[in-house]
PDB file of C-alpha atoms in Angstrom:
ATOM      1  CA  UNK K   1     -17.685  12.699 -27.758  1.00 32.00           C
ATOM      2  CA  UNK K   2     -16.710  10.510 -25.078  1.00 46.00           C
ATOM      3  CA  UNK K   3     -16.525  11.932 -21.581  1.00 54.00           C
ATOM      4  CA  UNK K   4     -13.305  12.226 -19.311  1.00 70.00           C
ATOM      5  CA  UNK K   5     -14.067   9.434 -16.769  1.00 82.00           C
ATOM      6  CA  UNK K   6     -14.294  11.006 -13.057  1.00 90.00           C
ATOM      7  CA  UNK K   7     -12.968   9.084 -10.341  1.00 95.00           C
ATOM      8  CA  UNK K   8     -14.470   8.714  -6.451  1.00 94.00           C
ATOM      9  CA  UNK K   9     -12.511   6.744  -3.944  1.00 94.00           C
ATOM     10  CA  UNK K  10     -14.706   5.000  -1.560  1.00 92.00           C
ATOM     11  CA  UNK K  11     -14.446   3.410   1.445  1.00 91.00           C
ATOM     12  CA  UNK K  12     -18.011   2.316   2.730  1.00 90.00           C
ATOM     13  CA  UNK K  13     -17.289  -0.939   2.384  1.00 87.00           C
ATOM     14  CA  UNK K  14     -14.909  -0.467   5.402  1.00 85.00           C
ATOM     15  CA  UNK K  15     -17.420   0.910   7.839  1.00 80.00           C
ATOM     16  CA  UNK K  16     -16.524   3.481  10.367  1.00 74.00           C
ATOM     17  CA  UNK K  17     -13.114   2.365   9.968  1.00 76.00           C
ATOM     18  CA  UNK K  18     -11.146   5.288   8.753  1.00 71.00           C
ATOM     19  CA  UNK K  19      -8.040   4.668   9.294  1.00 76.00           C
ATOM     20  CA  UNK K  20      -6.956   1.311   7.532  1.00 78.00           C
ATOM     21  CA  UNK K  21      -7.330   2.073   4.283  1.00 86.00           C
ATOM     22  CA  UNK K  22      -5.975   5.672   4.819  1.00 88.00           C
ATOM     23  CA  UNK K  23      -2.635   4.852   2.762  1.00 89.00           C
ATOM     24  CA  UNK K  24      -3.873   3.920  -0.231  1.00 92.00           C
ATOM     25  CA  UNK K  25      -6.744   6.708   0.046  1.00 93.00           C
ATOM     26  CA  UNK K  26      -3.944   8.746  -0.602  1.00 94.00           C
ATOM     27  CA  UNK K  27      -1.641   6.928  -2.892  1.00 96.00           C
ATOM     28  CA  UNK K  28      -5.097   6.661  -5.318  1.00 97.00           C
ATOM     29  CA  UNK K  29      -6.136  10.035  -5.087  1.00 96.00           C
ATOM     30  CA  UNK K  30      -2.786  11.144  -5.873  1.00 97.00           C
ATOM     31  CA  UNK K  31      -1.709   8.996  -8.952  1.00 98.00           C
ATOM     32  CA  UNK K  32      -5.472   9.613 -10.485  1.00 97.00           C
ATOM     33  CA  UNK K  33      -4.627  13.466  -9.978  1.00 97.00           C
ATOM     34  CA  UNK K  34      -1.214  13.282 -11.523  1.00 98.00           C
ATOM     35  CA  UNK K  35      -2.856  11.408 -14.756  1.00 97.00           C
ATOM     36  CA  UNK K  36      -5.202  14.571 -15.245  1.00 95.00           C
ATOM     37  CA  UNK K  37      -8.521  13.243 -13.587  1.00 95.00           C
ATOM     38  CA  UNK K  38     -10.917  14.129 -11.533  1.00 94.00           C
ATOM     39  CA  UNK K  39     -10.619  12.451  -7.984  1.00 95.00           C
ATOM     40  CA  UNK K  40     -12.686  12.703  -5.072  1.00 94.00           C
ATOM     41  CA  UNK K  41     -13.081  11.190  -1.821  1.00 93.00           C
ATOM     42  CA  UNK K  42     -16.327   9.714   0.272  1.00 90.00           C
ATOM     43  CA  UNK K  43     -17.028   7.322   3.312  1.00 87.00           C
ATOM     44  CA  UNK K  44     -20.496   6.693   2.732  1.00 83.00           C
ATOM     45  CA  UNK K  45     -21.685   8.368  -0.836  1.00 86.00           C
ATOM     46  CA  UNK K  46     -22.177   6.657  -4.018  1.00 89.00           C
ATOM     47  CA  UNK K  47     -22.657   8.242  -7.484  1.00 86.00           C
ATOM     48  CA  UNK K  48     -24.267   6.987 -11.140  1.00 84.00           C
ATOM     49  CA  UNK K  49     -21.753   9.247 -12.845  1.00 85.00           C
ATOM     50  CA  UNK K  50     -18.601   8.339 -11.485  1.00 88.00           C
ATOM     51  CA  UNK K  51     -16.166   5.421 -11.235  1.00 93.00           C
ATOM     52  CA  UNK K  52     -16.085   4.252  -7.742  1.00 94.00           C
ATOM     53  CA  UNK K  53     -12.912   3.207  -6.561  1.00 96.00           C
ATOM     54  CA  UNK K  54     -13.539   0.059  -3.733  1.00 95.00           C
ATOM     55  CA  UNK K  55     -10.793  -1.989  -2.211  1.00 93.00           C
ATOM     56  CA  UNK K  56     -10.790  -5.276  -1.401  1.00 89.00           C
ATOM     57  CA  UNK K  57     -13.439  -7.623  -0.718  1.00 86.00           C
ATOM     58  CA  UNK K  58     -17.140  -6.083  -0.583  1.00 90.00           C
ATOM     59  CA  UNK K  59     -20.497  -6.783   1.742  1.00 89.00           C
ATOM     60  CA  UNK K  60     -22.916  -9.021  -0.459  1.00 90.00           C
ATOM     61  CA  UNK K  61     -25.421  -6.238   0.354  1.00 93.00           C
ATOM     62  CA  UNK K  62     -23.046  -3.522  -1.207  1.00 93.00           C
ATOM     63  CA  UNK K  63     -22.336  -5.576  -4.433  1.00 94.00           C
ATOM     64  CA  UNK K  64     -26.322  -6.417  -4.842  1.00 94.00           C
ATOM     65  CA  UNK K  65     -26.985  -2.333  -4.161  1.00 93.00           C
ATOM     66  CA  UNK K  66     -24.230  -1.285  -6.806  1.00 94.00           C
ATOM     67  CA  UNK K  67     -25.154  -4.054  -9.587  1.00 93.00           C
ATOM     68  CA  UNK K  68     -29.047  -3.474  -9.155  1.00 93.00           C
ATOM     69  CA  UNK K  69     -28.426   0.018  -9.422  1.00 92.00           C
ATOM     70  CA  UNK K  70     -25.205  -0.095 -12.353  1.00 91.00           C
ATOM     71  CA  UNK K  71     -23.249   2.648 -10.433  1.00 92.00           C
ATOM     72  CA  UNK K  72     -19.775   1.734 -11.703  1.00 93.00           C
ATOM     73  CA  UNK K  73     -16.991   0.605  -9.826  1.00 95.00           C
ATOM     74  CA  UNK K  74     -13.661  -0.449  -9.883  1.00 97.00           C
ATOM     75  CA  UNK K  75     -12.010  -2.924  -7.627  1.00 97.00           C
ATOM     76  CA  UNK K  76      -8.630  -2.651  -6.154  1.00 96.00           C
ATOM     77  CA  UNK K  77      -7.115  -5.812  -5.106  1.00 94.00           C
ATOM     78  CA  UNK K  78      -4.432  -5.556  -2.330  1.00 90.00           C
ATOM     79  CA  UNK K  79      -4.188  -9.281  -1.251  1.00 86.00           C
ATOM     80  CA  UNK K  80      -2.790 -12.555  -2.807  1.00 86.00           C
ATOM     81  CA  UNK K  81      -4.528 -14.538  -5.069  1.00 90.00           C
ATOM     82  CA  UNK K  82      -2.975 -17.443  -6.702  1.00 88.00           C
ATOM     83  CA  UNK K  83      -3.443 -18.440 -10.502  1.00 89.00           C
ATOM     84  CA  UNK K  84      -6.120 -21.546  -8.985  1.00 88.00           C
ATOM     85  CA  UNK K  85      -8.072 -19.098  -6.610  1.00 89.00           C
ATOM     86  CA  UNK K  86      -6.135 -19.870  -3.681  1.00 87.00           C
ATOM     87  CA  UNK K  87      -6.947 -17.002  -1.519  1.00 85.00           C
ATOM     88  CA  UNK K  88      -4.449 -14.784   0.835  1.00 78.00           C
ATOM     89  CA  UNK K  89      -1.202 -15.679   2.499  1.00 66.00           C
ATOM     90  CA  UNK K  90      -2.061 -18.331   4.964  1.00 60.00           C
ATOM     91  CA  UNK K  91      -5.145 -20.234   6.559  1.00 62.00           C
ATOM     92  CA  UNK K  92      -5.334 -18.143   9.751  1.00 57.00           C
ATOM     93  CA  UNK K  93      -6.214 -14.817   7.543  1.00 63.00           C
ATOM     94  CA  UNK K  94      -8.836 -16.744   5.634  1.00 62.00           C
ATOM     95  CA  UNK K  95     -10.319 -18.772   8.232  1.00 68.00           C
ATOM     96  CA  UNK K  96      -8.854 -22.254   6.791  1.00 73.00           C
ATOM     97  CA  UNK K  97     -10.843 -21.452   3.362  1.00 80.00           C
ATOM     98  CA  UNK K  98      -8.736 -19.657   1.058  1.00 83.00           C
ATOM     99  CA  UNK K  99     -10.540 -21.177  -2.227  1.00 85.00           C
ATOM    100  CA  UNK K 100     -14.203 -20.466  -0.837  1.00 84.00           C
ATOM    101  CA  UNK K 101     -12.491 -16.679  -0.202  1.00 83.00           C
ATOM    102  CA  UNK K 102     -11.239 -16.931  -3.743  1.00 85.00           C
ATOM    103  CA  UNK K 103     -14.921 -18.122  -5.423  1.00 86.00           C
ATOM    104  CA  UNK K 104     -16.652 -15.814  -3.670  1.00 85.00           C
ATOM    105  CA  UNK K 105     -14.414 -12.899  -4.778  1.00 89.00           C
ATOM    106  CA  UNK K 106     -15.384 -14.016  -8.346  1.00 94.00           C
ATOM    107  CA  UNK K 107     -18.864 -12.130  -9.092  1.00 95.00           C
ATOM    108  CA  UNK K 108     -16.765  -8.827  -7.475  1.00 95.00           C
ATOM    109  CA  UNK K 109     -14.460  -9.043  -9.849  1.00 96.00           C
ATOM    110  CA  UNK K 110     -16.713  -9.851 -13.112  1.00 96.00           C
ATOM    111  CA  UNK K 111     -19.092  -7.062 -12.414  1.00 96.00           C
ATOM    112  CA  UNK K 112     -16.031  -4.273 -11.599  1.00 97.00           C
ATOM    113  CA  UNK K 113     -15.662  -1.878 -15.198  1.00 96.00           C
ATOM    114  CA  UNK K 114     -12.086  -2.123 -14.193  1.00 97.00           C
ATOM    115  CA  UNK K 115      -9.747  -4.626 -11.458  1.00 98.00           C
ATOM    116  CA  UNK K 116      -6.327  -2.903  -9.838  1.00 98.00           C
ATOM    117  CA  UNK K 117      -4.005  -5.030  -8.648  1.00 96.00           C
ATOM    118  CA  UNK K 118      -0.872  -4.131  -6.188  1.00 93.00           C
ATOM    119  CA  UNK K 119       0.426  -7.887  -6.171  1.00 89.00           C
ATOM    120  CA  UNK K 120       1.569  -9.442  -9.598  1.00 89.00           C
ATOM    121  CA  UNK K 121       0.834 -12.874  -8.341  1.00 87.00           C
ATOM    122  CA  UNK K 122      -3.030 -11.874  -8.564  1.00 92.00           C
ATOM    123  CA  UNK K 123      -3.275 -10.355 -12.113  1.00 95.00           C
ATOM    124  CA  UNK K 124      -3.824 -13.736 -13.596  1.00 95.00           C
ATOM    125  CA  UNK K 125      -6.764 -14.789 -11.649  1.00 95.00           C
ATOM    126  CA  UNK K 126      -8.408 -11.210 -11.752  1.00 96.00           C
ATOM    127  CA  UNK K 127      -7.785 -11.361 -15.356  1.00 97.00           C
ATOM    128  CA  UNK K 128      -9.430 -14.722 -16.205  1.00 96.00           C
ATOM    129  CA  UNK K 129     -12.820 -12.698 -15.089  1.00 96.00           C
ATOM    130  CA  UNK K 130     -12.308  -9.769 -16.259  1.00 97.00           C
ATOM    131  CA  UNK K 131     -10.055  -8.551 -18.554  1.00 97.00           C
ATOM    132  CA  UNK K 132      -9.940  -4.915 -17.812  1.00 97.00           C
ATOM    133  CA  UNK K 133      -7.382  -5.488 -15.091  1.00 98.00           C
ATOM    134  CA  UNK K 134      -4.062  -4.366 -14.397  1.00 98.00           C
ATOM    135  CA  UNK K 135      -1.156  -3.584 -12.126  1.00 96.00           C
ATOM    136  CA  UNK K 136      -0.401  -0.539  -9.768  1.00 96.00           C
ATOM    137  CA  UNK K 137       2.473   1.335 -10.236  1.00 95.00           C
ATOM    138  CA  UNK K 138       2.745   3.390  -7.456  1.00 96.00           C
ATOM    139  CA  UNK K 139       5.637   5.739  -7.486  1.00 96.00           C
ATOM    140  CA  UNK K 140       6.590  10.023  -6.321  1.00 98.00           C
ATOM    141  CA  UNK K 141       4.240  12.704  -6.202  1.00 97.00           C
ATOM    142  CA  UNK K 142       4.599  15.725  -4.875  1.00 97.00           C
ATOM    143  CA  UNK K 143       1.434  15.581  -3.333  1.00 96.00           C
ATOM    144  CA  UNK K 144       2.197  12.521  -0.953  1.00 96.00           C
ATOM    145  CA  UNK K 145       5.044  15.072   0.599  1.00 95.00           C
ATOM    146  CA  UNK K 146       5.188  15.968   4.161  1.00 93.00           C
ATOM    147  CA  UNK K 147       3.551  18.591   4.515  1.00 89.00           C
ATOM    148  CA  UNK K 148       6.032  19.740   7.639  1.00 89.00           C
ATOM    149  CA  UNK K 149       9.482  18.438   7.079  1.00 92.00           C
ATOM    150  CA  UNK K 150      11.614  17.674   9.813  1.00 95.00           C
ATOM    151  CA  UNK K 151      15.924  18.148   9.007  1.00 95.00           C
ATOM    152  CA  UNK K 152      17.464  15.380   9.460  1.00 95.00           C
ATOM    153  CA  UNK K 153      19.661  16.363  12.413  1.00 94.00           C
ATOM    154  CA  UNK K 154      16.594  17.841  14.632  1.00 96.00           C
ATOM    155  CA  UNK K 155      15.097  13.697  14.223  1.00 97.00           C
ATOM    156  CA  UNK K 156      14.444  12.530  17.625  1.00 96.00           C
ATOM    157  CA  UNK K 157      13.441   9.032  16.826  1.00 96.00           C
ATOM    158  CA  UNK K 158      16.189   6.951  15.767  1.00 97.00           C
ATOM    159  CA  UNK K 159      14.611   4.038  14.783  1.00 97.00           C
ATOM    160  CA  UNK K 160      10.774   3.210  14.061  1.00 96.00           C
ATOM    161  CA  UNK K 161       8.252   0.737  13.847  1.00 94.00           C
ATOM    162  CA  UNK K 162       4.800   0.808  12.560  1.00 88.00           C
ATOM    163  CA  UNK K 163       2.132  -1.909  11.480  1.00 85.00           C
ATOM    164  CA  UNK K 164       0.154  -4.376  13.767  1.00 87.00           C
ATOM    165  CA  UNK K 165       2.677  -5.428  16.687  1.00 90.00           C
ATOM    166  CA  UNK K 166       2.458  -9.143  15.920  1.00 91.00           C
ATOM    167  CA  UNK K 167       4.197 -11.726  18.199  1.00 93.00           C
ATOM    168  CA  UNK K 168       6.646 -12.063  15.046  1.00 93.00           C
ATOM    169  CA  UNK K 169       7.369  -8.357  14.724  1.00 94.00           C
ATOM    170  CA  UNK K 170       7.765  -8.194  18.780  1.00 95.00           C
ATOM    171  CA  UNK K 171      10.227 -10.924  18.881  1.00 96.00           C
ATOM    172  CA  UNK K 172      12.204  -9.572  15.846  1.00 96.00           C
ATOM    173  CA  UNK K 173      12.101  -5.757  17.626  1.00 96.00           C
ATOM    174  CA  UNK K 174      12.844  -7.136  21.173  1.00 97.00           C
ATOM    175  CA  UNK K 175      16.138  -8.349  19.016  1.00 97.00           C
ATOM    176  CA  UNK K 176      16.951  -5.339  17.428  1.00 97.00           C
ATOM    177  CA  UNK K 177      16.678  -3.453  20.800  1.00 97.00           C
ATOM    178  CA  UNK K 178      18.937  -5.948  22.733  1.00 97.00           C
ATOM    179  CA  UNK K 179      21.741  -5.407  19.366  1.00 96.00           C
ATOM    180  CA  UNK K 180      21.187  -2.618  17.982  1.00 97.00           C
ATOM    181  CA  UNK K 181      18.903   0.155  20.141  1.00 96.00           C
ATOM    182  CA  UNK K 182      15.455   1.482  21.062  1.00 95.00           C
ATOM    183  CA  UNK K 183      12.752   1.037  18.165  1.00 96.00           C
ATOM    184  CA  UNK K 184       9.438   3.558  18.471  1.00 93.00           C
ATOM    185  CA  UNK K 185       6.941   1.626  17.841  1.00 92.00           C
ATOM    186  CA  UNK K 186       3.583   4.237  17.340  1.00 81.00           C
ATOM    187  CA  UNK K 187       1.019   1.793  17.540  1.00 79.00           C
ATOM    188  CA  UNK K 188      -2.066   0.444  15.470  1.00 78.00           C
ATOM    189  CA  UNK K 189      -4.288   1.234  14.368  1.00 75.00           C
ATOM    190  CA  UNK K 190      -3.094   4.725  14.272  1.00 76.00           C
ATOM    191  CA  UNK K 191      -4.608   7.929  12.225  1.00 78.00           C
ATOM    192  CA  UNK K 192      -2.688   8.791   9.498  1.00 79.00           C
ATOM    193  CA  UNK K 193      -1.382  12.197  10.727  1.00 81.00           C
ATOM    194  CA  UNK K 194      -0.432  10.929  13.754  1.00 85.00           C
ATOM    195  CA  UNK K 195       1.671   7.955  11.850  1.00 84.00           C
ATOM    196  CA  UNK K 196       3.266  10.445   9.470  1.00 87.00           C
ATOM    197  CA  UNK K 197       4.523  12.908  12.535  1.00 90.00           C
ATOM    198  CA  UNK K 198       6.110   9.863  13.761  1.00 92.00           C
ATOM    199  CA  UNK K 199       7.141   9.212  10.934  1.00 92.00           C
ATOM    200  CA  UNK K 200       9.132  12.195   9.594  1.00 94.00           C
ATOM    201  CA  UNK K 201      10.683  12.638  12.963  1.00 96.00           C
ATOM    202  CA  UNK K 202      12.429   8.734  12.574  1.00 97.00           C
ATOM    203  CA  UNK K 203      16.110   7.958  10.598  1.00 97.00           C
ATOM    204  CA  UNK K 204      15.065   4.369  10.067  1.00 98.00           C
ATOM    205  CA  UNK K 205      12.166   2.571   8.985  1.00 96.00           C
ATOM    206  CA  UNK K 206      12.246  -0.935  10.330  1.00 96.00           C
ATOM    207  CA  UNK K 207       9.991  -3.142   8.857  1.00 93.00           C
ATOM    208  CA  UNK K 208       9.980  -6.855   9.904  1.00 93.00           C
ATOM    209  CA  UNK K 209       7.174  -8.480   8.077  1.00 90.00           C
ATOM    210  CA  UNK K 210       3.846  -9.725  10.034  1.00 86.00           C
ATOM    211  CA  UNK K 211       4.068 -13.605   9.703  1.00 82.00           C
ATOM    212  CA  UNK K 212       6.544 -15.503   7.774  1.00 82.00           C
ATOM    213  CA  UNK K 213       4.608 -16.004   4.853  1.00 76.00           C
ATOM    214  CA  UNK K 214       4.273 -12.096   4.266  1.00 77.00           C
ATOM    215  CA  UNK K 215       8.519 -12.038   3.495  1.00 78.00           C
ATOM    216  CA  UNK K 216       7.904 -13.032  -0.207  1.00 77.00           C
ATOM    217  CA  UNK K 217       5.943  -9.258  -0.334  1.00 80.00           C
ATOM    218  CA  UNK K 218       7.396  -5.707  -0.360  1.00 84.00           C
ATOM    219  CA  UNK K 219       4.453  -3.437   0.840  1.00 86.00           C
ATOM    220  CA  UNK K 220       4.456  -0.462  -2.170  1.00 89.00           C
ATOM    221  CA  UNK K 221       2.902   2.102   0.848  1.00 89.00           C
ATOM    222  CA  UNK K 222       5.567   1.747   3.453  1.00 90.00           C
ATOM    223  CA  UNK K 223       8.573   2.338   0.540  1.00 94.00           C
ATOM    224  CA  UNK K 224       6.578   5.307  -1.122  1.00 96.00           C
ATOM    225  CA  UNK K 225       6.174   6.790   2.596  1.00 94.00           C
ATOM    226  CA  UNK K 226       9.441   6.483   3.538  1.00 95.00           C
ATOM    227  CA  UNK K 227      11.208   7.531   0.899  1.00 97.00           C
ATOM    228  CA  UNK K 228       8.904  11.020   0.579  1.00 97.00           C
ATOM    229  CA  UNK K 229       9.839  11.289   4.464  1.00 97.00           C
ATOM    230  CA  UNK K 230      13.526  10.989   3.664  1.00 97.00           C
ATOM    231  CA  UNK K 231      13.592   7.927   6.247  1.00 97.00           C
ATOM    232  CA  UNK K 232      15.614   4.917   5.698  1.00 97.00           C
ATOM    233  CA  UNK K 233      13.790   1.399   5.087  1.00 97.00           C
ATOM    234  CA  UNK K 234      15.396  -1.680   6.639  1.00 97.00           C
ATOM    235  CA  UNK K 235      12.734  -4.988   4.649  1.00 94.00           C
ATOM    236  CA  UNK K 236      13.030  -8.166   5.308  1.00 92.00           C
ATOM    237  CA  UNK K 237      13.492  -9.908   1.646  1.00 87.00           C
ATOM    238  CA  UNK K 238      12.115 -13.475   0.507  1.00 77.00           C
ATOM    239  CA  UNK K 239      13.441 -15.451  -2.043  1.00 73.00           C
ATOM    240  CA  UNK K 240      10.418 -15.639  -4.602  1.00 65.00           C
ATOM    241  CA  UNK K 241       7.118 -13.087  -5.021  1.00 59.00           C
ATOM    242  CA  UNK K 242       6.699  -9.662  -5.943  1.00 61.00           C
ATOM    243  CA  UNK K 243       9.357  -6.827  -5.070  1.00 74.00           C
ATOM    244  CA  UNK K 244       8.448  -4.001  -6.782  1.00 80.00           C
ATOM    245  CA  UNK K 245      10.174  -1.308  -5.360  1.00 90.00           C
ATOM    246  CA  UNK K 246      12.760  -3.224  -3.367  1.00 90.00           C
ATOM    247  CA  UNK K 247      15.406  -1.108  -5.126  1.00 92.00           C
ATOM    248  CA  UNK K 248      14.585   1.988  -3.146  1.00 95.00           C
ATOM    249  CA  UNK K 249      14.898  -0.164   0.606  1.00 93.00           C
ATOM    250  CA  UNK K 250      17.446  -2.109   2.413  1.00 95.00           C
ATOM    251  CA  UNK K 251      16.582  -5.573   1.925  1.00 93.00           C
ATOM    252  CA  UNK K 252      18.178  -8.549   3.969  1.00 94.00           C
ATOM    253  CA  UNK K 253      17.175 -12.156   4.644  1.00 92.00           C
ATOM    254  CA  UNK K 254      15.451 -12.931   7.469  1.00 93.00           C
ATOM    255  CA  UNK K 255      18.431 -14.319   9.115  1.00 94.00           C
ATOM    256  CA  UNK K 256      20.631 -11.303   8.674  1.00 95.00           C
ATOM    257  CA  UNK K 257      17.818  -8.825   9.461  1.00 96.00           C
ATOM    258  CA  UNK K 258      18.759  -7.899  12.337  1.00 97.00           C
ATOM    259  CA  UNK K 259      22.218  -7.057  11.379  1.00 97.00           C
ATOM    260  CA  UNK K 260      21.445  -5.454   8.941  1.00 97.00           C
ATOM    261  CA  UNK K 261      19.653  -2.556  10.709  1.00 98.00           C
ATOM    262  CA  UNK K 262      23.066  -3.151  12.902  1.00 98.00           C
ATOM    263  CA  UNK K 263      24.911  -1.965  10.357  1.00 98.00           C
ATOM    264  CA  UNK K 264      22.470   0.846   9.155  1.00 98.00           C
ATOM    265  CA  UNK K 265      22.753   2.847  12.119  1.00 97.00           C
ATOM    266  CA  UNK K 266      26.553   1.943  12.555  1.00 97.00           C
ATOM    267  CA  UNK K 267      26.936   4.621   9.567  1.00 97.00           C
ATOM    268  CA  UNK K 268      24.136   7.473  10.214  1.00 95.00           C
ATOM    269  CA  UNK K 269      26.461   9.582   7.364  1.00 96.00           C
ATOM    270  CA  UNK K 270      25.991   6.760   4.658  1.00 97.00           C
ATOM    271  CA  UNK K 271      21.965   6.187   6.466  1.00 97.00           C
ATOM    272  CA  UNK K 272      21.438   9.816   5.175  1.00 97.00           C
ATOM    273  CA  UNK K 273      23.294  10.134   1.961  1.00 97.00           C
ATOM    274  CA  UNK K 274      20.857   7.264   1.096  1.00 97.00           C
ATOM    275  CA  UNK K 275      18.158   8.645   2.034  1.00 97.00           C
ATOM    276  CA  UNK K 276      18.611  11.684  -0.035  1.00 97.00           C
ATOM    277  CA  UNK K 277      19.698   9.525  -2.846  1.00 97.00           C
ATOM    278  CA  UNK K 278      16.639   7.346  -2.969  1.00 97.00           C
ATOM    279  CA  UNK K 279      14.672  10.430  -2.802  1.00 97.00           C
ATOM    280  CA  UNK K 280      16.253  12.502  -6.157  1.00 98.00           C
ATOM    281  CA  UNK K 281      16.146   8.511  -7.985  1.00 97.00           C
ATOM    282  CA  UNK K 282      12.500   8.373  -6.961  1.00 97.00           C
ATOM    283  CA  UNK K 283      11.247  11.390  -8.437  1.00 97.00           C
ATOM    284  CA  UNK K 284      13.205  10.984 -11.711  1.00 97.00           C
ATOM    285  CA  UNK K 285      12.573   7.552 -12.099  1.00 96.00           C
ATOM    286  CA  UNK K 286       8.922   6.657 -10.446  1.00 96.00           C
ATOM    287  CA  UNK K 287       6.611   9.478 -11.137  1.00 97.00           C
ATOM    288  CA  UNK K 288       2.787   8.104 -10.592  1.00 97.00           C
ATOM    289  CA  UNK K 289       1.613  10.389 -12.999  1.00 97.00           C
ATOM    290  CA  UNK K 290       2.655   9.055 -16.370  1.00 97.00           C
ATOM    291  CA  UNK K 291       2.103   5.354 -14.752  1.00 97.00           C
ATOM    292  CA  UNK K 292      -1.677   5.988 -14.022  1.00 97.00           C
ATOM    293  CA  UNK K 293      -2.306   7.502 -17.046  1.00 97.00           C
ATOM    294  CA  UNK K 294      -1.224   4.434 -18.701  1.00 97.00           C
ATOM    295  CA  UNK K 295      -3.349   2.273 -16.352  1.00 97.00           C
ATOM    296  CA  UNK K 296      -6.536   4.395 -16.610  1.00 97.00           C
ATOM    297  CA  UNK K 297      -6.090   4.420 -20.705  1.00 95.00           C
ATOM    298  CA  UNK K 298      -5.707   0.189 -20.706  1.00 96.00           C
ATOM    299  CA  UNK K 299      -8.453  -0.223 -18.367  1.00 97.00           C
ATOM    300  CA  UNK K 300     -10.913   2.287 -18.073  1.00 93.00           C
ATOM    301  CA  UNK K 301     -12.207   2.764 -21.917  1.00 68.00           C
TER     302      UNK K 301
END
């Protein structure tokens, strides 16, 4: 009889860093729960019985300790990897060696039972070693919900900001607040409580990317947040890449951004009809139950 695989979401290979990979903690735990599985979470534990759930790129010394020792895992890929192993979005991430990133992600990915991947442009390399991967559907569960719900006319933030405070995002904020109004920027890195308090106190999400070469991304965490928190989501929106999700956001190019999030708060009655709209589309349309269950069924045999 085969067993009902049990999952464990792990962050070790993050150190005392708790706060990072906090989002997708969450999102994980979850879509895993929706499908019907057991999910649990540890910093620092690692089990024979259970499928470890690891995110991004691992310590030699952890990969050597789990392949020595055939604990399972499976490995979730968050960044950008191009069909020739090109590595991440630009040279300053990777160090100027975005193919020596890419080959030594290799043996990660062939010994993983299972590869998740968040960007489409990455399924094809993952795939070519190891063909138990697939793509994250994240989506509306009610256990991602605020847990206390602020009405939208007690808000006292109008607009907000979260994410690294890059010298893009500063210049593009400093913009909005000379047009447009003050933007609450909460800091980073920030616990995740604290971020969400912020967060369901805000009307609009505004979300300039980090560099330019992030714009061809829509990041699947900041959508699902916002639209649980009944907060509007002003993207920035490239031409080519991945934009899963974009439907449920307010997209503009990079040259209209920031009138764009002009014209958002020039109509807080249409801002919150949206809002509420996105929401009720969300939960009929994106539930992460059915999509994990799919995902664990393809991948985890």
């Amino acid at each position: 009889m085969a067993l009902t695989p049990e999952f464990e979401i792990s962050t070790i290979n993050f150190g005392g860093d708790t706060t990072s990979p906090q989002d997708l903690v969450d999102l994980f735990m979850a879509g895993i729960a929706d499908a019907g599985h057991v999910v649990r979470f540890s910093q620092n534990r690692l089990y024979a019985n259970r499928f470890h759930i690891l995110i991004d790129r691992l310590q030699p010394e952890l990969l050597d300790h789990l392949t020595a020792n055939r604990i399972p895992y499976g490995l979730v890929v968050t960044e950008e990897i191009a069909d020739d192993g090109a590595f991440g979005w630009s040279g300053f991430e990777n160090g100027g060696l975005p193919y020596k990133v890419g080959r030594d992600y290799v043996a990660q990915i062939e010994n993983a039972r299972f590869v998740w991947c968040l960007l489409e442009t990455s399924i094809a390399f993952c795939r070519r070693h190891n063909a138990r991967t697939g793509k994250v559907a994240f989506g509306f569960s009610e256990r991602l919900m605020p847990r206390y719900p602020i009405d939208w006319e007690n808000r006292d933030i109008p607009m907000i900001a979260t994410g690294p405070l890059t010298e893009r995002r500063a210049t593009i904020l400093k913009h909005i607040e000379s047009r447009v109004g003050a933007v609450q920027h909460v800091g980073h890195p920030l616990a995740g409580w604290c971020r969400d308090n912020y967060l369901s106190r805000a009307q609009l999400h505004v979300a300039p990317h980090r560099t330019d070469a992030h714009i061809r991304f829509v990041n699947p965490q900041r959508v699902v947040q916002s639209v649980l928190y009944k907060v509007g989501l002003a993207i920035e929106r490239g031409e080519n890449g991945s934009h899963d999700l974009i439907d449920f956001c307010n997209a503009f190019a990079p040259a209209d951004f920031v009138e764009g999030v002009r014209g958002m708060m020039a109509d807080p009655a249409g801002l919150r009809a949206q809002v509420e709209t996105n929401f009720a589309r969300f939960a009929e349309t994106r539930r992460m139950g059915p999509a994990f269950r799919d995902l664990i069924e393809q991948t985890v045999a």
